Short mmCIF file of C-alpha atoms and ligand atoms in Angstrom, two decimals:
data_model
loop_
_atom_site.label_atom_id
_atom_site.label_comp_id
_atom_site.label_asym_id
_atom_site.label_seq_id
_atom_site.Cartn_x
_atom_site.Cartn_y
_atom_site.Cartn_z
CA MET A 8 -26.82 -8.27 -0.09
CA LYS A 9 -24.01 -9.86 1.84
CA VAL A 10 -21.91 -7.73 4.18
CA PHE A 11 -18.61 -7.87 2.29
CA LYS A 12 -20.19 -7.22 -1.10
CA LYS A 13 -22.00 -4.22 0.32
CA LEU A 14 -18.82 -2.85 1.87
CA THR A 15 -16.93 -3.34 -1.38
CA ARG A 16 -19.59 -1.38 -3.24
CA ILE A 17 -19.45 1.42 -0.67
CA ALA A 18 -15.65 1.52 -0.98
CA GLU A 19 -15.89 1.80 -4.76
CA GLU A 20 -18.29 4.70 -4.46
CA LYS A 21 -16.25 6.57 -1.86
CA GLY A 22 -12.77 5.84 -3.18
CA GLY A 23 -11.89 3.47 -0.37
CA GLY A 24 -13.45 1.85 2.69
CA TYR A 25 -12.35 2.56 6.26
CA PHE A 26 -12.31 -0.11 8.98
CA VAL A 27 -11.34 0.61 12.58
CA LEU A 28 -9.94 -2.29 14.59
CA ILE A 29 -10.99 -2.64 18.22
CA ASP A 30 -8.57 -4.63 20.33
CA PRO A 31 -10.52 -5.89 23.39
CA ASP A 32 -7.45 -5.21 25.54
CA THR A 33 -7.48 -1.52 24.84
CA ARG A 34 -10.90 -0.11 25.61
CA LYS A 35 -13.46 -1.04 28.20
CA ASN A 36 -17.18 -0.54 28.76
CA ASP A 37 -18.55 3.00 28.67
CA GLU A 38 -15.47 4.40 27.05
CA LEU A 39 -15.70 1.75 24.34
CA LYS A 40 -19.39 2.45 23.69
CA GLU A 41 -18.81 6.18 23.37
CA PHE A 42 -15.89 5.60 21.03
CA ILE A 43 -17.93 3.31 18.79
CA LYS A 44 -20.87 5.73 18.61
CA GLU A 45 -18.55 8.55 17.71
CA ILE A 46 -16.63 6.73 14.96
CA CYS A 47 -19.89 5.50 13.43
CA ASN A 48 -21.27 9.06 13.41
CA ARG A 49 -18.15 10.33 11.73
CA GLY A 50 -18.39 7.81 8.88
CA VAL A 51 -16.35 4.66 9.49
CA ASP A 52 -17.58 1.84 7.21
CA ALA A 53 -17.12 -1.19 9.47
CA ILE A 54 -15.59 -2.20 12.78
CA LEU A 55 -13.20 -5.09 13.21
CA VAL A 56 -12.98 -6.75 16.62
CA GLY A 57 -10.17 -9.08 17.65
CA GLY A 58 -6.50 -9.42 18.43
CA SER A 59 -3.58 -11.83 18.06
CA LEU A 60 -3.22 -11.97 21.81
CA ILE A 61 -5.80 -10.77 24.34
CA ILE A 62 -4.41 -10.38 27.85
CA ASP A 63 -6.94 -8.52 30.06
CA GLY A 64 -9.75 -7.93 27.65
CA ASP A 65 -12.86 -10.04 27.25
CA PHE A 66 -13.58 -10.66 23.60
CA GLN A 67 -17.24 -11.60 24.05
CA SER A 68 -18.20 -8.67 26.23
CA SER A 69 -16.25 -6.22 24.05
CA LEU A 70 -17.98 -7.52 20.96
CA ASN A 71 -21.39 -7.24 22.60
CA LEU A 72 -20.69 -3.67 23.66
CA VAL A 73 -19.55 -2.81 20.14
CA LYS A 74 -22.71 -4.38 18.76
CA GLU A 75 -24.95 -2.32 21.04
CA ALA A 76 -23.29 0.93 20.06
CA SER A 77 -22.54 0.39 16.39
CA THR A 78 -24.55 1.40 13.35
CA VAL A 79 -22.11 -0.21 10.90
CA PRO A 80 -21.24 -3.89 10.31
CA ILE A 81 -19.11 -5.67 12.88
CA ILE A 82 -16.54 -8.07 11.53
CA ILE A 83 -14.57 -10.44 13.71
CA PHE A 84 -10.83 -10.33 13.06
CA PRO A 85 -10.00 -13.54 14.90
CA GLY A 86 -6.69 -14.09 16.61
CA SER A 87 -7.81 -17.52 17.77
CA LEU A 88 -10.68 -19.99 17.82
CA GLN A 89 -11.94 -18.38 21.01
CA GLN A 90 -12.86 -15.27 19.06
CA LEU A 91 -16.19 -16.30 17.57
CA SER A 92 -19.61 -14.80 18.29
CA PRO A 93 -23.11 -14.94 16.80
CA ASN A 94 -23.44 -11.22 17.55
CA ALA A 95 -21.07 -10.19 14.78
CA ASP A 96 -22.23 -9.67 11.20
CA ALA A 97 -19.26 -11.37 9.56
CA ILE A 98 -15.87 -12.87 10.25
CA LEU A 99 -12.61 -12.63 8.37
CA TYR A 100 -12.12 -16.34 7.66
CA ILE A 101 -8.38 -16.04 7.61
CA SER A 102 -5.74 -18.26 6.07
CA LEU A 103 -2.27 -17.07 6.93
CA ILE A 104 -0.99 -17.59 3.40
CA SER A 105 2.35 -15.83 3.88
CA GLY A 106 3.32 -18.59 6.32
CA ARG A 107 3.49 -22.33 6.15
CA ASN A 108 2.00 -23.15 9.53
CA PRO A 109 -0.63 -25.78 8.62
CA ASN A 110 -2.94 -24.87 11.49
CA TYR A 111 -3.30 -21.32 10.23
CA LEU A 112 -3.53 -22.41 6.58
CA PHE A 113 -6.21 -25.08 6.93
CA GLY A 114 -6.52 -26.36 10.45
CA ASP A 115 -8.42 -24.10 12.81
CA HIS A 116 -10.73 -23.48 9.84
CA VAL A 117 -12.08 -27.01 10.06
CA ILE A 118 -12.95 -26.56 13.71
CA ALA A 119 -14.42 -23.09 13.16
CA ALA A 120 -16.50 -23.82 10.04
CA PRO A 121 -19.44 -25.66 11.69
CA LEU A 122 -19.48 -23.11 14.52
CA ILE A 123 -19.63 -20.21 12.07
CA ARG A 124 -22.43 -21.95 10.19
CA LYS A 125 -24.41 -22.43 13.39
CA MET A 126 -23.84 -18.81 14.40
CA GLY A 127 -25.13 -17.62 11.03
CA ILE A 128 -22.38 -15.07 10.49
CA GLU A 129 -20.86 -14.40 7.09
CA PRO A 130 -17.40 -15.88 6.51
CA ILE A 131 -15.20 -13.61 4.40
CA SER A 132 -12.48 -15.85 3.03
CA THR A 133 -9.27 -13.88 3.54
CA GLY A 134 -5.74 -14.56 2.35
CA TYR A 135 -3.77 -12.95 5.16
CA MET A 136 -0.28 -11.82 4.23
CA LEU A 137 2.08 -10.68 6.93
CA PHE A 138 4.97 -8.42 5.85
CA GLU A 139 8.27 -7.43 7.40
CA SER A 140 7.71 -4.15 9.21
CA GLY A 141 10.78 -3.25 11.21
CA GLY A 142 10.43 -5.52 14.24
CA THR A 143 8.76 -8.69 15.47
CA THR A 144 5.01 -8.14 15.62
CA THR A 145 2.64 -10.09 17.86
CA ALA A 146 1.03 -11.70 14.80
CA GLU A 147 4.42 -12.93 13.60
CA PHE A 148 5.44 -14.24 17.00
CA ILE A 149 2.15 -15.94 17.84
CA SER A 150 1.73 -17.53 14.41
CA ASN A 151 5.35 -18.67 14.33
CA THR A 152 5.61 -17.73 10.66
CA LYS A 153 8.04 -15.72 8.63
CA PRO A 154 6.73 -12.46 7.17
CA LEU A 155 7.04 -11.71 3.46
CA PRO A 156 9.99 -9.56 2.36
CA ILE A 157 9.13 -6.00 1.40
CA ASN A 158 11.81 -5.67 -1.26
CA LYS A 159 10.39 -8.40 -3.47
CA PRO A 160 6.93 -7.38 -4.69
CA GLU A 161 6.78 -10.37 -7.02
CA ILE A 162 6.60 -12.76 -4.05
CA ALA A 163 3.66 -10.82 -2.62
CA MET A 164 1.97 -10.70 -6.02
CA ALA A 165 2.24 -14.46 -6.50
CA HIS A 166 0.82 -15.13 -3.03
CA ALA A 167 -2.11 -12.80 -3.63
CA LEU A 168 -2.87 -14.31 -7.02
CA ALA A 169 -2.80 -17.79 -5.52
CA ALA A 170 -5.38 -16.62 -2.96
CA GLN A 171 -7.57 -15.32 -5.76
CA TYR A 172 -7.22 -18.56 -7.73
CA MET A 173 -8.16 -20.51 -4.61
CA GLY A 174 -11.41 -18.57 -4.52
CA MET A 175 -10.73 -16.29 -1.56
CA ASN A 176 -12.82 -13.12 -1.27
CA THR A 177 -9.99 -10.78 -0.36
CA VAL A 178 -6.34 -10.49 0.63
CA TYR A 179 -5.22 -8.62 3.72
CA LEU A 180 -1.81 -6.94 3.48
CA GLU A 181 -0.70 -6.76 7.09
CA ALA A 182 2.30 -5.09 8.67
CA GLY A 183 1.13 -6.16 12.15
CA SER A 184 -0.68 -4.14 14.75
CA GLY A 185 1.52 -1.33 16.05
CA ALA A 186 4.11 -1.95 13.35
CA ASP A 187 6.91 0.58 12.96
CA HIS A 188 6.23 0.80 9.22
CA SER A 189 3.07 0.13 7.26
CA VAL A 190 3.14 -2.16 4.22
CA PRO A 191 5.06 -0.16 1.59
CA THR A 192 2.85 1.60 -0.90
CA LYS A 193 4.75 0.01 -3.78
CA ILE A 194 3.74 -3.45 -2.50
CA VAL A 195 0.11 -2.34 -2.16
CA LYS A 196 0.24 -1.06 -5.73
CA ALA A 197 1.94 -4.15 -7.14
CA VAL A 198 -0.56 -6.50 -5.51
CA SER A 199 -3.69 -4.41 -6.16
CA SER A 200 -2.94 -4.04 -9.83
CA TYR A 201 -2.13 -7.73 -10.22
CA ILE A 202 -5.30 -9.29 -8.79
CA ASP A 203 -9.04 -8.78 -9.22
CA ILE A 204 -10.26 -9.31 -5.67
CA PRO A 205 -10.44 -6.49 -3.08
CA VAL A 206 -7.36 -5.73 -1.00
CA ILE A 207 -7.37 -4.77 2.69
CA THR A 208 -4.29 -2.97 4.04
CA GLY A 209 -3.50 -2.46 7.72
CA GLY A 210 -0.88 -2.32 10.41
CA GLY A 211 1.24 0.70 11.31
CA ILE A 212 -0.89 3.24 9.44
CA LYS A 213 -0.57 6.32 11.62
CA THR A 214 -1.35 9.25 9.33
CA PRO A 215 -4.17 10.19 6.96
CA ASP A 216 -1.54 10.77 4.25
CA ASP A 217 -0.31 7.22 4.55
CA ALA A 218 -3.91 5.96 4.41
CA ARG A 219 -4.55 8.04 1.32
CA SER A 220 -1.42 6.71 -0.38
CA LYS A 221 -2.65 3.14 0.18
CA VAL A 222 -6.00 3.97 -1.39
CA GLU A 223 -4.30 5.67 -4.33
CA ALA A 224 -2.14 2.57 -4.70
CA GLY A 225 -5.31 0.52 -5.15
CA THR A 226 -6.24 -0.94 -1.78
CA THR A 227 -10.01 -1.25 -1.36
CA PHE A 228 -10.00 -0.98 2.43
CA VAL A 229 -7.71 0.61 5.00
CA VAL A 230 -7.58 -0.56 8.62
CA THR A 231 -6.31 1.49 11.55
CA GLY A 232 -6.16 0.39 15.18
CA ASN A 233 -3.59 1.85 17.55
CA VAL A 234 -3.47 5.36 16.18
CA LEU A 235 -6.87 6.29 17.61
CA ASP A 236 -6.14 4.81 21.02
CA ASP A 237 -4.36 7.98 22.04
CA PRO A 238 -7.16 10.46 22.88
CA GLU A 239 -4.98 13.24 21.49
CA ASN A 240 -5.21 11.60 18.08
CA PHE A 241 -8.94 11.14 18.13
CA GLU A 242 -9.66 14.14 15.96
CA LEU A 243 -7.57 12.52 13.24
CA ILE A 244 -10.59 10.36 12.50
CA ASP A 245 -12.15 13.05 10.33
CA GLU A 246 -8.91 13.38 8.39
CA PHE A 247 -8.68 9.63 7.93
CA ILE A 248 -12.22 9.61 6.61
CA ARG A 249 -11.52 12.44 4.19
CA ALA A 250 -8.31 10.77 3.02
CA ILE A 251 -9.92 7.37 2.45
CA HIS A 252 -13.35 8.49 1.18
CA PHE A 253 -11.59 10.88 -1.16
CA LYS A 254 -14.22 10.63 -3.89
CA GLU A 255 -16.84 12.06 -1.54
CA PHE A 256 -14.67 15.03 -0.76
CA SER A 257 -13.24 15.89 -4.15
C1 1GP B 330 -3.73 -4.76 12.49
O1 1GP B 330 -4.33 -3.54 10.68
C2 1GP B 330 -4.51 -3.63 12.04
O2 1GP B 330 -4.15 -5.85 11.78
C3 1GP B 330 -4.29 -2.35 12.78
O3 1GP B 330 -2.95 -2.07 13.00
O4 1GP B 330 -3.01 -1.02 15.23
O5 1GP B 330 -1.03 -0.71 13.75
O6 1GP B 330 -3.18 0.40 13.20
P1 1GP B 330 -2.52 -0.77 13.85
#
């Protein structure tokens, strides 16, 4: 069975699926390996690797390290065409549908498609929707697009439905990495109940309660990144898992 289908089934069984995002700038070498082993042992469902802007990190070597240490699927979350690797299991094949930048709607995709085919990794067609979140996020700045308003759920719903009608596998509701505020739960609920394809929600999720509210609102997957970078927060991982896999723990 294909990676995304499998993950969707797991999420349905557990209540929700939990993805942890690894930004190659943040963790290096041994520390990264240990972190990956630990989060896999604790029950994360998949690992995303990538970033809108990588400054000091090395995407390829980070991905290879993650691959060596991981027991769960590795999905590339590409910030650019440089972030491709045959060592991943799948890639979020992202169209930035909240924006109108042609390169991110159907431009880089043309260049990446033959490479992805050659690499033999699974493309997960993703309608990526960036939302206002209290400040300018890297994703917003780099993509030069305007985020969706958070006080107009109907705009988000129409975008998500268009993604479904265009045959995409999923929509990703994104507040931006390190966002002040996560995508409002009412938006997650409005979109999730309006479409039939799985929803991924990420950006600015800092507490297990917030993660749980997104799952209750209907998201299929929750993504966290920054929150676990602070070693003091590491133990939160178990709480995130309990909050997201709530069916297993109820
Ligand atoms: C960004 O959803 C991810 O796409 C993770 O965001 O680092 O804010 O958790 P955070």
